[in-house]
Amino acid sequence: MNIKQSNSKHIYILGAGPAGLASAYTLTKQDESVVVVDKDSQVGGLSKSIVYQGFILDYGAHYLCTSPQPVLELFNEILGSNKVNINTLIRVYWRKKFLSYPPKIHELLSVLSWEEIIKVISSYLQAKIYPNASIENYHEQLSSRFGKYLFEIFFKDYIEKVWGISGKQISANAVARVTTNLFEKYLNIFIQLIHNWFTSKSFTSNVSSNQVLYPKKGSGQFYKGIAHYICSQNQQVLLDTEVVQVKHNSFLINELVLKNLHTGPEEAHKCRGVISSIPINLLLQKLSPSPPERILNLVKYLKFRNTILAYLIIEGNQIFPEHSLYINDKSVQVVRVTNFANWSPDILPNCYQTPLCCEYWCDFNESIWQLSDQEILVQAEQELREIGLLAQQTVSSGFVVRLARTHPIYTVNYQTALLEIQDYLKQFQNLQIVGRGGSFSYFDQDMVLLMGMSSAKDLLNSLKAL
Ligand SMILES: Cc1cc2nc3c(=O)[nH]c(=O)nc-3n(C[C@H](O)[C@H](O)[C@H](O)COP(=O)(O)OP(=O)(O)OC[C@H]3O[C@@H](n4cnc5c(N)ncnc54)[C@H](O)[C@@H]3O)c2cc1C
């Protein structure tokens, strides 16, 4: 094994996704020596963009859900005018209808019977008058917020489709984006609308617009820009390079073993500090000496859900005006459909074809994960026709991406295990863990970017104290 002694001043960043790149950017600005390592051949992690037949496509559209000031500043600095501000049009497919977001009262009345409206109101009032004082899981949490009846008809099946388990097996503090952000906001307005309609009050939703920022050439453009800045400051981004081992001495990481996946043998790199955004379970396995058996055993409580993305190129334009559609219907497996043509014209090579992406969530043992790519594409096309998104249009081609362990699942017992693992890792004096898989947090780009920036500062403070 080669040993790179010269690297002993470097801070190594494991993973070139949003979290790792935000850390590397912050350290570079502080004139630190930085090496970013990623096993992929391009930067961006789950937020990279891929190119297919000239289309620039994300893993499902990757827009910034919120823009906290430091993230906004970074976005502006890196992209300049290469970004678009999009007023997203989103709809929720429920009971065979595409409902507006925010919902409209006449649409709700068209999908609910009188009897159901009475049940929605009475079970909501019951939940408010007799609040559940000991909420133990996500099922109970949502039932107590929206009433049992609305939970049953709106949330129950969707949660099972997305997470593969019932709401009773999910922690009460789950902050799952697909259900909490959009669906919870949706139901808050839903309840408000019905209440005000009953009491003849007018109601204006505060979700009047859904403005989001998006790079002109896909989400990956932003991350390529950050990597470009880091390299322009004479720092390194090593792609196609896997982290094999993280060696430490009395909780001080002093050496990394890296392997170039195309060329090299394993190489030992001396290091001063580490920020890790690789999945937390992987990091634990790579530590040498190994963590105690008890810590390694806790990893089984940190479960992830997988994603399958079926991309279909449709002959025709203006297939539908929405940016994203959430499919709350258990007769089809697709969870979300993205129409990339509506995001940015710069990601399209022509104006007569439309790239759509169907998103599926699953475990390794579910039948959809075992299907061939061709079978998945056939299923995606059938489902789009079934819910009325495709009519006469033909599908000219497509491809499938399978992403393992994309969504951390907040099961009822994940938190105790995670806290114990975090306590163990906190003993490392020159290590910070960041990111979605890296910290086992159901965070989107905005949050992991912030986390990456602040962890870089925390690492510098702890290095000063050494
Ligand atoms: C289908 C889907 C849709 C999404 N939509 C949105 C959206 O619309 N908006 C939004 O803000 N967020 C969205 N997200 C979430 C977003 O992708 C993540 O929050 C973000 O990419 C997490 O960044 P990260 O740096 O923490 O991790 P990652 O992006 O996962 O990056 C981790 C990196 O570590 C590398 N790595 C792992 N193991 C090793 C190893 N042994 N050696 C070297 N490198 C390694 C990986 O190759 C990867 O590049 C979506 C996620 C998915 C899956």
Short mmCIF file of C-alpha atoms and ligand atoms in Angstrom, two decimals:
data_model
loop_
_atom_site.label_atom_id
_atom_site.label_comp_id
_atom_site.label_asym_id
_atom_site.label_seq_id
_atom_site.Cartn_x
_atom_site.Cartn_y
_atom_site.Cartn_z
CA MET A 1 0.00 0.00 0.00
CA ASN A 2 1.32 3.48 -0.89
CA ILE A 3 1.43 6.08 1.89
CA LYS A 4 0.86 9.73 1.02
CA GLN A 5 2.69 11.48 3.88
CA SER A 6 2.31 14.87 2.23
CA ASN A 7 -1.41 14.92 2.99
CA SER A 8 -1.12 15.22 6.76
CA LYS A 9 -2.31 18.85 6.73
CA HIS A 10 -5.40 18.07 4.70
CA ILE A 11 -8.97 17.90 5.90
CA TYR A 12 -10.72 15.09 4.07
CA ILE A 13 -14.38 15.32 3.09
CA LEU A 14 -15.99 11.94 2.51
CA GLY A 15 -18.70 12.26 -0.16
CA ALA A 16 -19.14 14.95 -2.83
CA GLY A 17 -22.90 15.33 -2.40
CA PRO A 18 -24.47 18.63 -1.28
CA ALA A 19 -23.40 18.23 2.37
CA GLY A 20 -19.78 17.33 1.61
CA LEU A 21 -19.39 20.03 -1.03
CA ALA A 22 -20.88 22.68 1.28
CA SER A 23 -18.30 21.70 3.92
CA ALA A 24 -15.47 21.74 1.39
CA TYR A 25 -16.57 25.13 0.07
CA THR A 26 -16.66 26.62 3.59
CA LEU A 27 -13.21 25.24 4.44
CA THR A 28 -11.76 26.41 1.13
CA LYS A 29 -13.02 29.92 1.88
CA GLN A 30 -11.12 29.67 5.19
CA ASP A 31 -7.89 28.81 3.28
CA GLU A 32 -7.82 25.26 4.60
CA SER A 33 -6.32 22.39 2.59
CA VAL A 34 -9.20 20.22 1.46
CA VAL A 35 -9.55 16.89 -0.32
CA VAL A 36 -13.06 15.74 -1.30
CA VAL A 37 -13.42 12.02 -2.02
CA ASP A 38 -16.33 10.32 -3.81
CA LYS A 39 -16.74 6.88 -5.31
CA ASP A 40 -18.99 8.26 -8.04
CA SER A 41 -17.59 9.58 -11.32
CA GLN A 42 -19.37 12.91 -10.89
CA VAL A 43 -20.18 15.27 -8.03
CA GLY A 44 -23.62 16.02 -6.56
CA GLY A 45 -24.53 12.72 -4.87
CA LEU A 46 -28.30 12.19 -5.01
CA SER A 47 -28.63 15.77 -6.26
CA LYS A 48 -26.54 15.32 -9.40
CA SER A 49 -28.02 15.49 -12.89
CA ILE A 50 -27.63 12.86 -15.57
CA VAL A 51 -27.74 13.25 -19.35
CA TYR A 52 -29.89 11.02 -21.56
CA GLN A 53 -30.35 11.68 -25.28
CA GLY A 54 -29.46 15.33 -24.67
CA PHE A 55 -31.98 15.75 -21.78
CA ILE A 56 -30.47 16.92 -18.48
CA LEU A 57 -32.38 15.05 -15.77
CA ASP A 58 -32.28 14.96 -11.97
CA TYR A 59 -33.21 12.10 -9.70
CA GLY A 60 -36.79 13.40 -9.65
CA ALA A 61 -36.74 17.19 -9.88
CA HIS A 62 -34.35 18.52 -7.26
CA TYR A 63 -35.47 22.00 -6.38
CA LEU A 64 -34.55 23.95 -3.25
CA CYS A 65 -37.57 23.54 -0.96
CA THR A 66 -36.56 26.54 1.17
CA SER A 67 -33.76 29.06 0.75
CA PRO A 68 -32.18 29.97 4.09
CA GLN A 69 -29.87 33.00 3.71
CA PRO A 70 -26.49 31.15 3.63
CA VAL A 71 -27.86 28.68 1.06
CA LEU A 72 -29.30 31.49 -1.04
CA GLU A 73 -25.96 33.33 -0.97
CA LEU A 74 -24.11 30.20 -2.07
CA PHE A 75 -26.66 29.55 -4.81
CA ASN A 76 -26.30 33.12 -6.10
CA GLU A 77 -22.52 33.12 -5.90
CA ILE A 78 -22.12 29.83 -7.75
CA LEU A 79 -24.89 30.17 -10.32
CA GLY A 80 -25.15 33.91 -10.91
CA SER A 81 -27.78 34.30 -13.61
CA ASN A 82 -27.78 30.56 -14.38
CA LYS A 83 -30.85 29.90 -12.28
CA VAL A 84 -34.61 30.15 -12.66
CA ASN A 85 -37.24 31.15 -10.15
CA ILE A 86 -40.16 28.82 -10.73
CA ASN A 87 -43.70 29.16 -9.49
CA THR A 88 -44.31 25.45 -9.17
CA LEU A 89 -47.62 23.96 -10.07
CA ILE A 90 -48.30 20.86 -8.00
CA ARG A 91 -51.35 18.63 -7.85
CA VAL A 92 -52.36 15.72 -5.68
CA TYR A 93 -54.08 12.76 -7.33
CA TRP A 94 -56.70 11.43 -4.95
CA ARG A 95 -59.92 9.54 -5.58
CA LYS A 96 -59.31 9.59 -9.34
CA LYS A 97 -59.07 13.39 -9.50
CA PHE A 98 -56.14 15.79 -9.72
CA LEU A 99 -56.72 18.25 -6.89
CA SER A 100 -55.10 21.66 -6.77
CA TYR A 101 -52.45 22.55 -4.26
CA PRO A 102 -53.49 24.50 -2.22
CA PRO A 103 -56.86 22.69 -2.34
CA LYS A 104 -60.09 24.35 -3.49
CA ILE A 105 -63.39 23.83 -1.72
CA HIS A 106 -65.37 22.89 -4.84
CA GLU A 107 -62.80 20.17 -5.62
CA LEU A 108 -63.01 18.75 -2.12
CA LEU A 109 -66.80 18.72 -2.31
CA SER A 110 -66.54 16.79 -5.55
CA VAL A 111 -64.50 13.97 -3.96
CA LEU A 112 -66.27 13.75 -0.58
CA SER A 113 -69.89 12.79 0.07
CA TRP A 114 -72.02 14.72 2.58
CA GLU A 115 -71.78 11.86 4.98
CA GLU A 116 -67.98 11.94 4.74
CA ILE A 117 -67.82 15.69 5.29
CA ILE A 118 -69.79 15.25 8.51
CA LYS A 119 -67.43 12.45 9.57
CA VAL A 120 -64.34 14.56 8.77
CA ILE A 121 -65.65 17.43 10.89
CA SER A 122 -66.88 15.34 13.80
CA SER A 123 -63.70 13.25 14.08
CA TYR A 124 -61.58 16.43 13.79
CA LEU A 125 -63.58 18.07 16.60
CA GLN A 126 -63.31 14.93 18.68
CA ALA A 127 -59.51 14.96 18.30
CA LYS A 128 -59.41 18.60 19.40
CA ILE A 129 -61.84 18.26 22.34
CA TYR A 130 -60.28 15.03 23.63
CA PRO A 131 -56.60 15.37 22.65
CA ASN A 132 -54.42 12.28 22.82
CA ALA A 133 -52.03 13.02 25.69
CA SER A 134 -49.65 10.14 24.98
CA ILE A 135 -48.91 10.08 21.26
CA GLU A 136 -46.67 7.12 20.52
CA ASN A 137 -46.36 6.97 16.76
CA TYR A 138 -46.94 8.75 13.46
CA HIS A 139 -50.43 7.24 13.04
CA GLU A 140 -51.52 8.70 16.38
CA GLN A 141 -49.77 11.99 15.72
CA LEU A 142 -51.57 12.59 12.42
CA SER A 143 -54.91 11.29 13.76
CA SER A 144 -54.72 13.73 16.64
CA ARG A 145 -53.92 16.62 14.30
CA PHE A 146 -56.47 15.93 11.60
CA GLY A 147 -58.96 13.54 13.19
CA LYS A 148 -59.12 9.78 12.78
CA TYR A 149 -61.41 9.82 9.79
CA LEU A 150 -59.29 12.11 7.64
CA PHE A 151 -56.22 10.07 8.61
CA GLU A 152 -57.97 6.89 7.47
CA ILE A 153 -59.16 8.20 4.13
CA PHE A 154 -56.22 10.43 3.16
CA PHE A 155 -53.01 9.40 4.94
CA LYS A 156 -53.15 5.72 5.83
CA ASP A 157 -52.67 4.15 2.40
CA TYR A 158 -50.20 6.79 1.25
CA ILE A 159 -47.95 6.25 4.27
CA GLU A 160 -47.96 2.50 3.65
CA LYS A 161 -47.20 2.97 -0.04
CA VAL A 162 -44.34 5.40 0.59
CA TRP A 163 -42.74 3.86 3.69
CA GLY A 164 -43.75 0.21 3.26
CA ILE A 165 -44.89 0.06 6.90
CA SER A 166 -47.91 1.37 8.77
CA GLY A 167 -47.97 4.73 10.53
CA LYS A 168 -47.97 2.79 13.83
CA GLN A 169 -44.43 1.58 13.07
CA ILE A 170 -43.16 5.09 12.36
CA SER A 171 -41.87 7.41 15.05
CA ALA A 172 -44.19 10.22 16.17
CA ASN A 173 -41.52 12.79 15.35
CA ALA A 174 -41.15 11.64 11.76
CA VAL A 175 -40.65 14.61 9.51
CA ALA A 176 -41.06 12.82 6.23
CA ARG A 177 -41.04 15.45 3.51
CA VAL A 178 -43.53 13.88 1.16
CA THR A 179 -46.16 13.40 3.82
CA THR A 180 -45.43 16.13 6.32
CA ASN A 181 -44.52 19.13 4.21
CA LEU A 182 -46.89 18.86 1.34
CA PHE A 183 -49.61 16.57 2.62
CA GLU A 184 -49.81 18.06 6.10
CA LYS A 185 -49.98 21.58 4.69
CA TYR A 186 -52.57 20.29 2.27
CA LEU A 187 -54.75 18.87 5.03
CA ASN A 188 -54.37 21.96 7.22
CA ILE A 189 -55.89 23.99 4.41
CA PHE A 190 -58.41 21.21 3.72
CA ILE A 191 -59.68 21.41 7.33
CA GLN A 192 -59.69 25.20 7.26
CA LEU A 193 -61.63 25.28 4.00
CA ILE A 194 -64.32 22.91 5.24
CA HIS A 195 -64.59 24.75 8.54
CA ASN A 196 -64.95 28.15 6.86
CA TRP A 197 -67.30 26.85 4.23
CA PHE A 198 -69.52 25.50 7.02
CA THR A 199 -69.40 28.78 8.93
CA SER A 200 -69.72 30.81 5.68
CA LYS A 201 -66.41 32.62 6.23
CA SER A 202 -64.13 33.39 3.34
CA PHE A 203 -60.68 31.80 3.36
CA THR A 204 -57.45 32.74 1.66
CA SER A 205 -54.68 30.20 1.82
CA ASN A 206 -51.27 31.49 2.83
CA VAL A 207 -49.76 29.07 0.32
CA SER A 208 -50.49 31.48 -2.50
CA SER A 209 -47.38 30.68 -4.44
CA ASN A 210 -44.83 27.93 -4.36
CA GLN A 211 -41.75 29.77 -5.61
CA VAL A 212 -38.62 27.67 -5.77
CA LEU A 213 -35.11 28.17 -7.10
CA TYR A 214 -33.66 25.85 -9.68
CA PRO A 215 -30.42 25.85 -11.71
CA LYS A 216 -31.04 26.44 -15.43
CA LYS A 217 -29.24 23.24 -16.40
CA GLY A 218 -30.51 20.94 -13.68
CA SER A 219 -29.65 20.49 -10.05
CA GLY A 220 -26.19 19.08 -10.86
CA GLN A 221 -25.09 22.41 -12.36
CA PHE A 222 -24.96 23.91 -8.87
CA TYR A 223 -22.75 21.13 -7.50
CA LYS A 224 -20.44 21.13 -10.51
CA GLY A 225 -20.08 24.87 -9.88
CA ILE A 226 -19.10 24.35 -6.22
CA ALA A 227 -16.57 21.65 -7.20
CA HIS A 228 -15.18 23.96 -9.88
CA TYR A 229 -14.68 26.70 -7.29
CA ILE A 230 -12.93 24.30 -4.89
CA CYS A 231 -10.55 23.09 -7.63
CA SER A 232 -9.92 26.67 -8.81
CA GLN A 233 -8.54 27.34 -5.31
CA ASN A 234 -6.03 24.48 -5.77
CA GLN A 235 -7.95 22.06 -3.58
CA GLN A 236 -8.71 18.52 -4.69
CA VAL A 237 -11.84 16.59 -5.64
CA LEU A 238 -11.00 12.90 -6.08
CA LEU A 239 -13.75 11.10 -8.01
CA ASP A 240 -14.05 7.35 -8.65
CA THR A 241 -12.35 7.00 -5.29
CA GLU A 242 -13.79 4.87 -2.53
CA VAL A 243 -13.18 5.31 1.17
CA VAL A 244 -12.03 1.87 2.27
CA GLN A 245 -10.89 2.43 5.84
CA VAL A 246 -10.88 5.21 8.42
CA LYS A 247 -8.01 4.60 10.84
CA HIS A 248 -7.86 6.19 14.26
CA ASN A 249 -5.80 6.18 17.39
CA SER A 250 -7.64 6.86 20.65
CA PHE A 251 -10.51 8.53 18.79
CA LEU A 252 -8.23 10.71 16.66
CA ILE A 253 -8.49 9.92 12.94
CA ASN A 254 -5.00 10.01 11.47
CA GLU A 255 -5.19 8.04 8.25
CA LEU A 256 -7.63 7.11 5.50
CA VAL A 257 -7.31 4.22 3.11
CA LEU A 258 -8.64 5.19 -0.32
CA LYS A 259 -8.96 3.20 -3.51
CA ASN A 260 -9.28 4.54 -7.03
CA LEU A 261 -11.98 2.33 -8.53
CA HIS A 262 -10.42 2.32 -12.01
CA THR A 263 -6.71 2.38 -11.58
CA GLY A 264 -5.05 2.16 -8.33
CA PRO A 265 -4.16 -0.05 -5.47
CA GLU A 266 -5.25 1.09 -2.01
CA GLU A 267 -3.44 4.19 -0.77
CA ALA A 268 -3.03 5.45 2.79
CA HIS A 269 -3.55 9.20 3.22
CA LYS A 270 -2.53 11.01 6.40
CA CYS A 271 -5.14 13.54 7.50
CA ARG A 272 -5.79 16.26 10.06
CA GLY A 273 -9.56 16.08 10.21
CA VAL A 274 -12.54 14.40 8.53
CA ILE A 275 -16.07 15.42 7.61
CA SER A 276 -18.09 12.38 6.62
CA SER A 277 -21.26 12.45 4.54
CA ILE A 278 -21.13 8.78 3.55
CA PRO A 279 -23.96 6.71 5.09
CA ILE A 280 -23.45 6.46 8.86
CA ASN A 281 -23.65 2.65 8.84
CA LEU A 282 -20.85 2.52 6.24
CA LEU A 283 -18.67 4.88 8.26
CA LEU A 284 -19.02 2.66 11.34
CA GLN A 285 -18.00 -0.39 9.31
CA LYS A 286 -14.94 1.39 7.94
CA LEU A 287 -13.56 2.55 11.29
CA SER A 288 -10.37 0.81 12.34
CA PRO A 289 -10.12 -0.22 15.14
CA SER A 290 -13.79 -1.21 14.87
CA PRO A 291 -16.46 0.23 17.15
CA PRO A 292 -17.71 -2.01 19.97
CA GLU A 293 -20.03 -4.83 18.86
CA ARG A 294 -22.96 -3.13 20.62
CA ILE A 295 -22.61 -0.01 18.42
CA LEU A 296 -22.33 -2.09 15.24
CA ASN A 297 -25.48 -3.99 16.24
CA LEU A 298 -27.47 -0.78 16.60
CA VAL A 299 -27.12 -0.16 12.88
CA LYS A 300 -29.97 -2.59 12.24
CA TYR A 301 -32.38 0.00 13.66
CA LEU A 302 -31.32 2.54 11.04
CA LYS A 303 -33.38 1.41 8.08
CA PHE A 304 -33.52 2.98 4.64
CA ARG A 305 -36.06 2.83 1.83
CA ASN A 306 -34.90 2.50 -1.80
CA THR A 307 -35.97 4.50 -4.84
CA ILE A 308 -36.61 3.37 -8.39
CA LEU A 309 -36.83 6.08 -11.03
CA ALA A 310 -38.43 5.23 -14.36
CA TYR A 311 -37.69 7.90 -16.98
CA LEU A 312 -39.92 7.93 -20.06
CA ILE A 313 -39.38 10.08 -23.14
CA ILE A 314 -42.80 10.99 -24.52
CA GLU A 315 -43.37 12.05 -28.12
CA GLY A 316 -45.14 15.39 -27.85
CA ASN A 317 -45.03 18.53 -25.76
CA GLN A 318 -47.32 20.17 -23.21
CA ILE A 319 -48.31 16.77 -21.84
CA PHE A 320 -49.54 18.40 -18.61
CA PRO A 321 -48.78 21.80 -17.05
CA GLU A 322 -47.75 20.66 -13.55
CA HIS A 323 -44.15 20.40 -12.37
CA SER A 324 -44.80 17.52 -9.98
CA LEU A 325 -47.80 15.32 -9.22
CA TYR A 326 -48.19 13.36 -5.98
CA ILE A 327 -50.14 10.16 -6.51
CA ASN A 328 -52.19 9.27 -3.45
CA ASP A 329 -53.88 6.18 -4.86
CA LYS A 330 -53.05 2.64 -3.90
CA SER A 331 -54.18 1.12 -7.20
CA VAL A 332 -50.88 2.31 -8.71
CA GLN A 333 -47.40 2.07 -7.19
CA VAL A 334 -46.00 5.34 -8.51
CA VAL A 335 -45.59 7.95 -5.75
CA ARG A 336 -44.59 11.07 -7.68
CA VAL A 337 -44.45 12.05 -11.34
CA THR A 338 -42.14 14.84 -12.50
CA ASN A 339 -42.48 16.64 -15.80
CA PHE A 340 -38.98 17.97 -16.50
CA ALA A 341 -40.15 19.95 -19.54
CA ASN A 342 -41.85 22.39 -17.17
CA TRP A 343 -38.76 23.03 -15.03
CA SER A 344 -36.29 24.79 -17.29
CA PRO A 345 -36.13 25.01 -21.10
CA ASP A 346 -32.33 24.67 -20.90
CA ILE A 347 -32.55 21.01 -19.89
CA LEU A 348 -34.32 20.05 -23.13
CA PRO A 349 -32.54 19.26 -26.43
CA ASN A 350 -35.77 19.79 -28.44
CA CYS A 351 -39.33 21.01 -27.97
CA TYR A 352 -41.20 18.04 -29.41
CA GLN A 353 -40.41 15.46 -26.72
CA THR A 354 -41.16 15.46 -22.97
CA PRO A 355 -39.14 13.65 -20.31
CA LEU A 356 -41.27 12.32 -17.43
CA CYS A 357 -39.98 10.59 -14.31
CA CYS A 358 -42.04 8.13 -12.24
CA GLU A 359 -40.78 7.66 -8.70
CA TYR A 360 -41.23 4.38 -6.79
CA TRP A 361 -40.25 3.72 -3.18
CA CYS A 362 -39.52 0.14 -2.13
CA ASP A 363 -37.48 -2.32 -0.08
CA PHE A 364 -35.02 -4.81 -1.56
CA ASN A 365 -37.47 -7.70 -1.03
CA GLU A 366 -40.41 -6.05 -2.80
CA SER A 367 -41.33 -7.44 -6.18
CA ILE A 368 -40.78 -4.15 -8.03
CA TRP A 369 -37.07 -4.11 -7.04
CA GLN A 370 -36.74 -7.58 -8.62
CA LEU A 371 -38.33 -6.55 -11.96
CA SER A 372 -36.19 -6.00 -15.04
CA ASP A 373 -35.74 -2.43 -16.29
CA GLN A 374 -38.00 -3.18 -19.24
CA GLU A 375 -40.77 -4.45 -16.94
CA ILE A 376 -40.49 -1.32 -14.79
CA LEU A 377 -40.78 0.92 -17.86
CA VAL A 378 -43.88 -0.99 -19.00
CA GLN A 379 -45.43 -0.64 -15.53
CA ALA A 380 -44.65 3.10 -15.42
CA GLU A 381 -46.25 3.69 -18.82
CA GLN A 382 -49.34 1.63 -17.87
CA GLU A 383 -49.75 3.55 -14.62
CA LEU A 384 -49.45 6.92 -16.37
CA ARG A 385 -52.20 5.84 -18.77
CA GLU A 386 -54.34 4.48 -15.93
CA ILE A 387 -54.34 7.79 -14.04
CA GLY A 388 -54.98 9.73 -17.22
CA LEU A 389 -51.62 11.47 -17.64
CA LEU A 390 -50.96 9.86 -21.01
CA ALA A 391 -53.58 9.41 -23.71
CA GLN A 392 -52.62 9.01 -27.37
CA GLN A 393 -48.98 10.02 -26.91
CA THR A 394 -46.35 7.37 -27.51
CA VAL A 395 -43.31 6.59 -25.39
CA SER A 396 -40.24 6.57 -27.61
CA SER A 397 -37.67 5.34 -25.08
CA GLY A 398 -36.76 5.27 -21.43
CA PHE A 399 -34.37 4.08 -18.78
CA VAL A 400 -34.39 3.06 -15.14
CA VAL A 401 -32.23 4.15 -12.20
CA ARG A 402 -32.22 2.10 -8.98
CA LEU A 403 -31.00 3.93 -5.91
CA ALA A 404 -30.36 1.91 -2.79
CA ARG A 405 -30.88 3.36 0.71
CA THR A 406 -32.11 6.81 -0.27
CA HIS A 407 -34.67 7.61 2.41
CA PRO A 408 -33.89 7.14 6.13
CA ILE A 409 -36.95 5.59 7.81
CA TYR A 410 -37.84 6.98 11.22
CA THR A 411 -39.08 3.73 12.75
CA VAL A 412 -40.39 3.85 16.31
CA ASN A 413 -37.05 2.73 17.75
CA TYR A 414 -34.57 4.52 15.47
CA GLN A 415 -33.97 7.47 17.77
CA THR A 416 -32.57 5.62 20.78
CA ALA A 417 -30.18 3.72 18.50
CA LEU A 418 -29.13 6.86 16.64
CA LEU A 419 -28.46 8.78 19.86
CA GLU A 420 -26.18 6.02 21.11
CA ILE A 421 -24.30 5.89 17.80
CA GLN A 422 -23.97 9.69 17.80
CA ASP A 423 -22.61 9.62 21.37
CA TYR A 424 -20.02 7.08 20.29
CA LEU A 425 -18.98 9.14 17.24
CA LYS A 426 -18.80 12.37 19.28
CA GLN A 427 -15.76 10.90 21.03
CA PHE A 428 -13.78 11.37 17.80
CA GLN A 429 -12.03 14.69 18.26
CA ASN A 430 -11.44 15.47 14.58
CA LEU A 431 -14.60 14.07 12.97
CA GLN A 432 -17.91 15.65 11.99
CA ILE A 433 -20.80 13.72 10.47
CA VAL A 434 -23.10 15.51 8.05
CA GLY A 435 -25.79 14.92 5.44
CA ARG A 436 -28.82 12.79 4.81
CA GLY A 437 -27.33 9.30 5.10
CA GLY A 438 -24.28 10.63 6.93
CA SER A 439 -26.31 11.83 9.90
CA PHE A 440 -29.38 9.65 9.23
CA SER A 441 -31.67 12.66 8.85
CA TYR A 442 -34.54 12.96 6.42
CA PHE A 443 -33.12 16.22 5.10
CA ASP A 444 -33.38 17.84 1.69
CA GLN A 445 -30.68 19.87 -0.05
CA ASP A 446 -31.40 23.08 1.89
CA MET A 447 -30.86 21.44 5.27
CA VAL A 448 -27.82 19.35 4.32
CA LEU A 449 -26.15 22.38 2.74
CA LEU A 450 -26.61 24.30 5.99
CA MET A 451 -25.38 21.32 7.96
CA GLY A 452 -22.28 21.00 5.76
CA MET A 453 -21.42 24.68 6.25
CA SER A 454 -21.87 24.70 10.02
CA SER A 455 -20.02 21.40 10.54
CA ALA A 456 -17.00 22.81 8.71
CA LYS A 457 -16.88 25.63 11.26
CA ASP A 458 -17.37 23.17 14.15
CA LEU A 459 -14.51 21.02 12.87
CA LEU A 460 -12.16 24.01 12.68
CA ASN A 461 -13.05 24.92 16.27
CA SER A 462 -12.35 21.42 17.53
CA LEU A 463 -9.07 21.24 15.57
CA LYS A 464 -7.96 24.48 17.25
CA ALA A 465 -8.64 22.91 20.63
CA LEU A 466 -6.44 19.86 19.92
C1 LIG B 1 -35.78 10.57 -5.47
C2 LIG B 1 -35.31 11.74 -4.65
C3 LIG B 1 -35.86 12.99 -4.86
C4 LIG B 1 -35.42 14.08 -4.11
N1 LIG B 1 -35.95 15.32 -4.36
C5 LIG B 1 -35.45 16.40 -3.71
C6 LIG B 1 -35.91 17.72 -4.03
O1 LIG B 1 -36.76 17.93 -4.87
N2 LIG B 1 -35.37 18.76 -3.34
C7 LIG B 1 -34.39 18.59 -2.39
O2 LIG B 1 -33.90 19.58 -1.83
N3 LIG B 1 -33.95 17.35 -2.07
C8 LIG B 1 -34.45 16.26 -2.70
N4 LIG B 1 -33.98 15.01 -2.39
C9 LIG B 1 -32.99 14.87 -1.28
C10 LIG B 1 -31.56 15.19 -1.73
O3 LIG B 1 -31.21 14.34 -2.78
C11 LIG B 1 -30.64 14.94 -0.55
O4 LIG B 1 -31.08 15.69 0.57
C12 LIG B 1 -29.18 15.35 -0.79
O5 LIG B 1 -28.65 14.88 -1.99
C13 LIG B 1 -28.35 14.79 0.37
O6 LIG B 1 -27.02 15.21 0.22
P1 LIG B 1 -25.84 14.49 1.01
O7 LIG B 1 -24.60 15.16 0.61
O8 LIG B 1 -26.20 14.42 2.44
O9 LIG B 1 -25.86 12.96 0.51
P2 LIG B 1 -25.73 12.34 -0.93
O10 LIG B 1 -26.33 13.23 -1.94
O11 LIG B 1 -26.28 10.96 -0.78
O12 LIG B 1 -24.14 12.26 -1.15
C14 LIG B 1 -23.33 11.32 -0.48
C15 LIG B 1 -22.13 11.01 -1.36
O13 LIG B 1 -21.29 10.06 -0.68
C16 LIG B 1 -20.72 9.20 -1.64
N5 LIG B 1 -20.25 7.96 -0.99
C17 LIG B 1 -20.98 7.02 -0.35
N6 LIG B 1 -20.19 6.02 0.08
C18 LIG B 1 -18.93 6.34 -0.27
C19 LIG B 1 -17.66 5.71 -0.10
N7 LIG B 1 -17.50 4.55 0.55
N8 LIG B 1 -16.56 6.32 -0.61
C20 LIG B 1 -16.67 7.51 -1.26
N9 LIG B 1 -17.84 8.14 -1.45
C21 LIG B 1 -18.96 7.57 -0.96
C22 LIG B 1 -21.86 8.97 -2.62
O14 LIG B 1 -21.35 8.53 -3.88
C23 LIG B 1 -22.51 10.36 -2.69
O15 LIG B 1 -22.00 11.12 -3.76
C24 LIG B 1 -34.42 13.90 -3.11
C25 LIG B 1 -33.87 12.63 -2.89
C26 LIG B 1 -34.31 11.55 -3.65
C27 LIG B 1 -33.70 10.20 -3.42
#
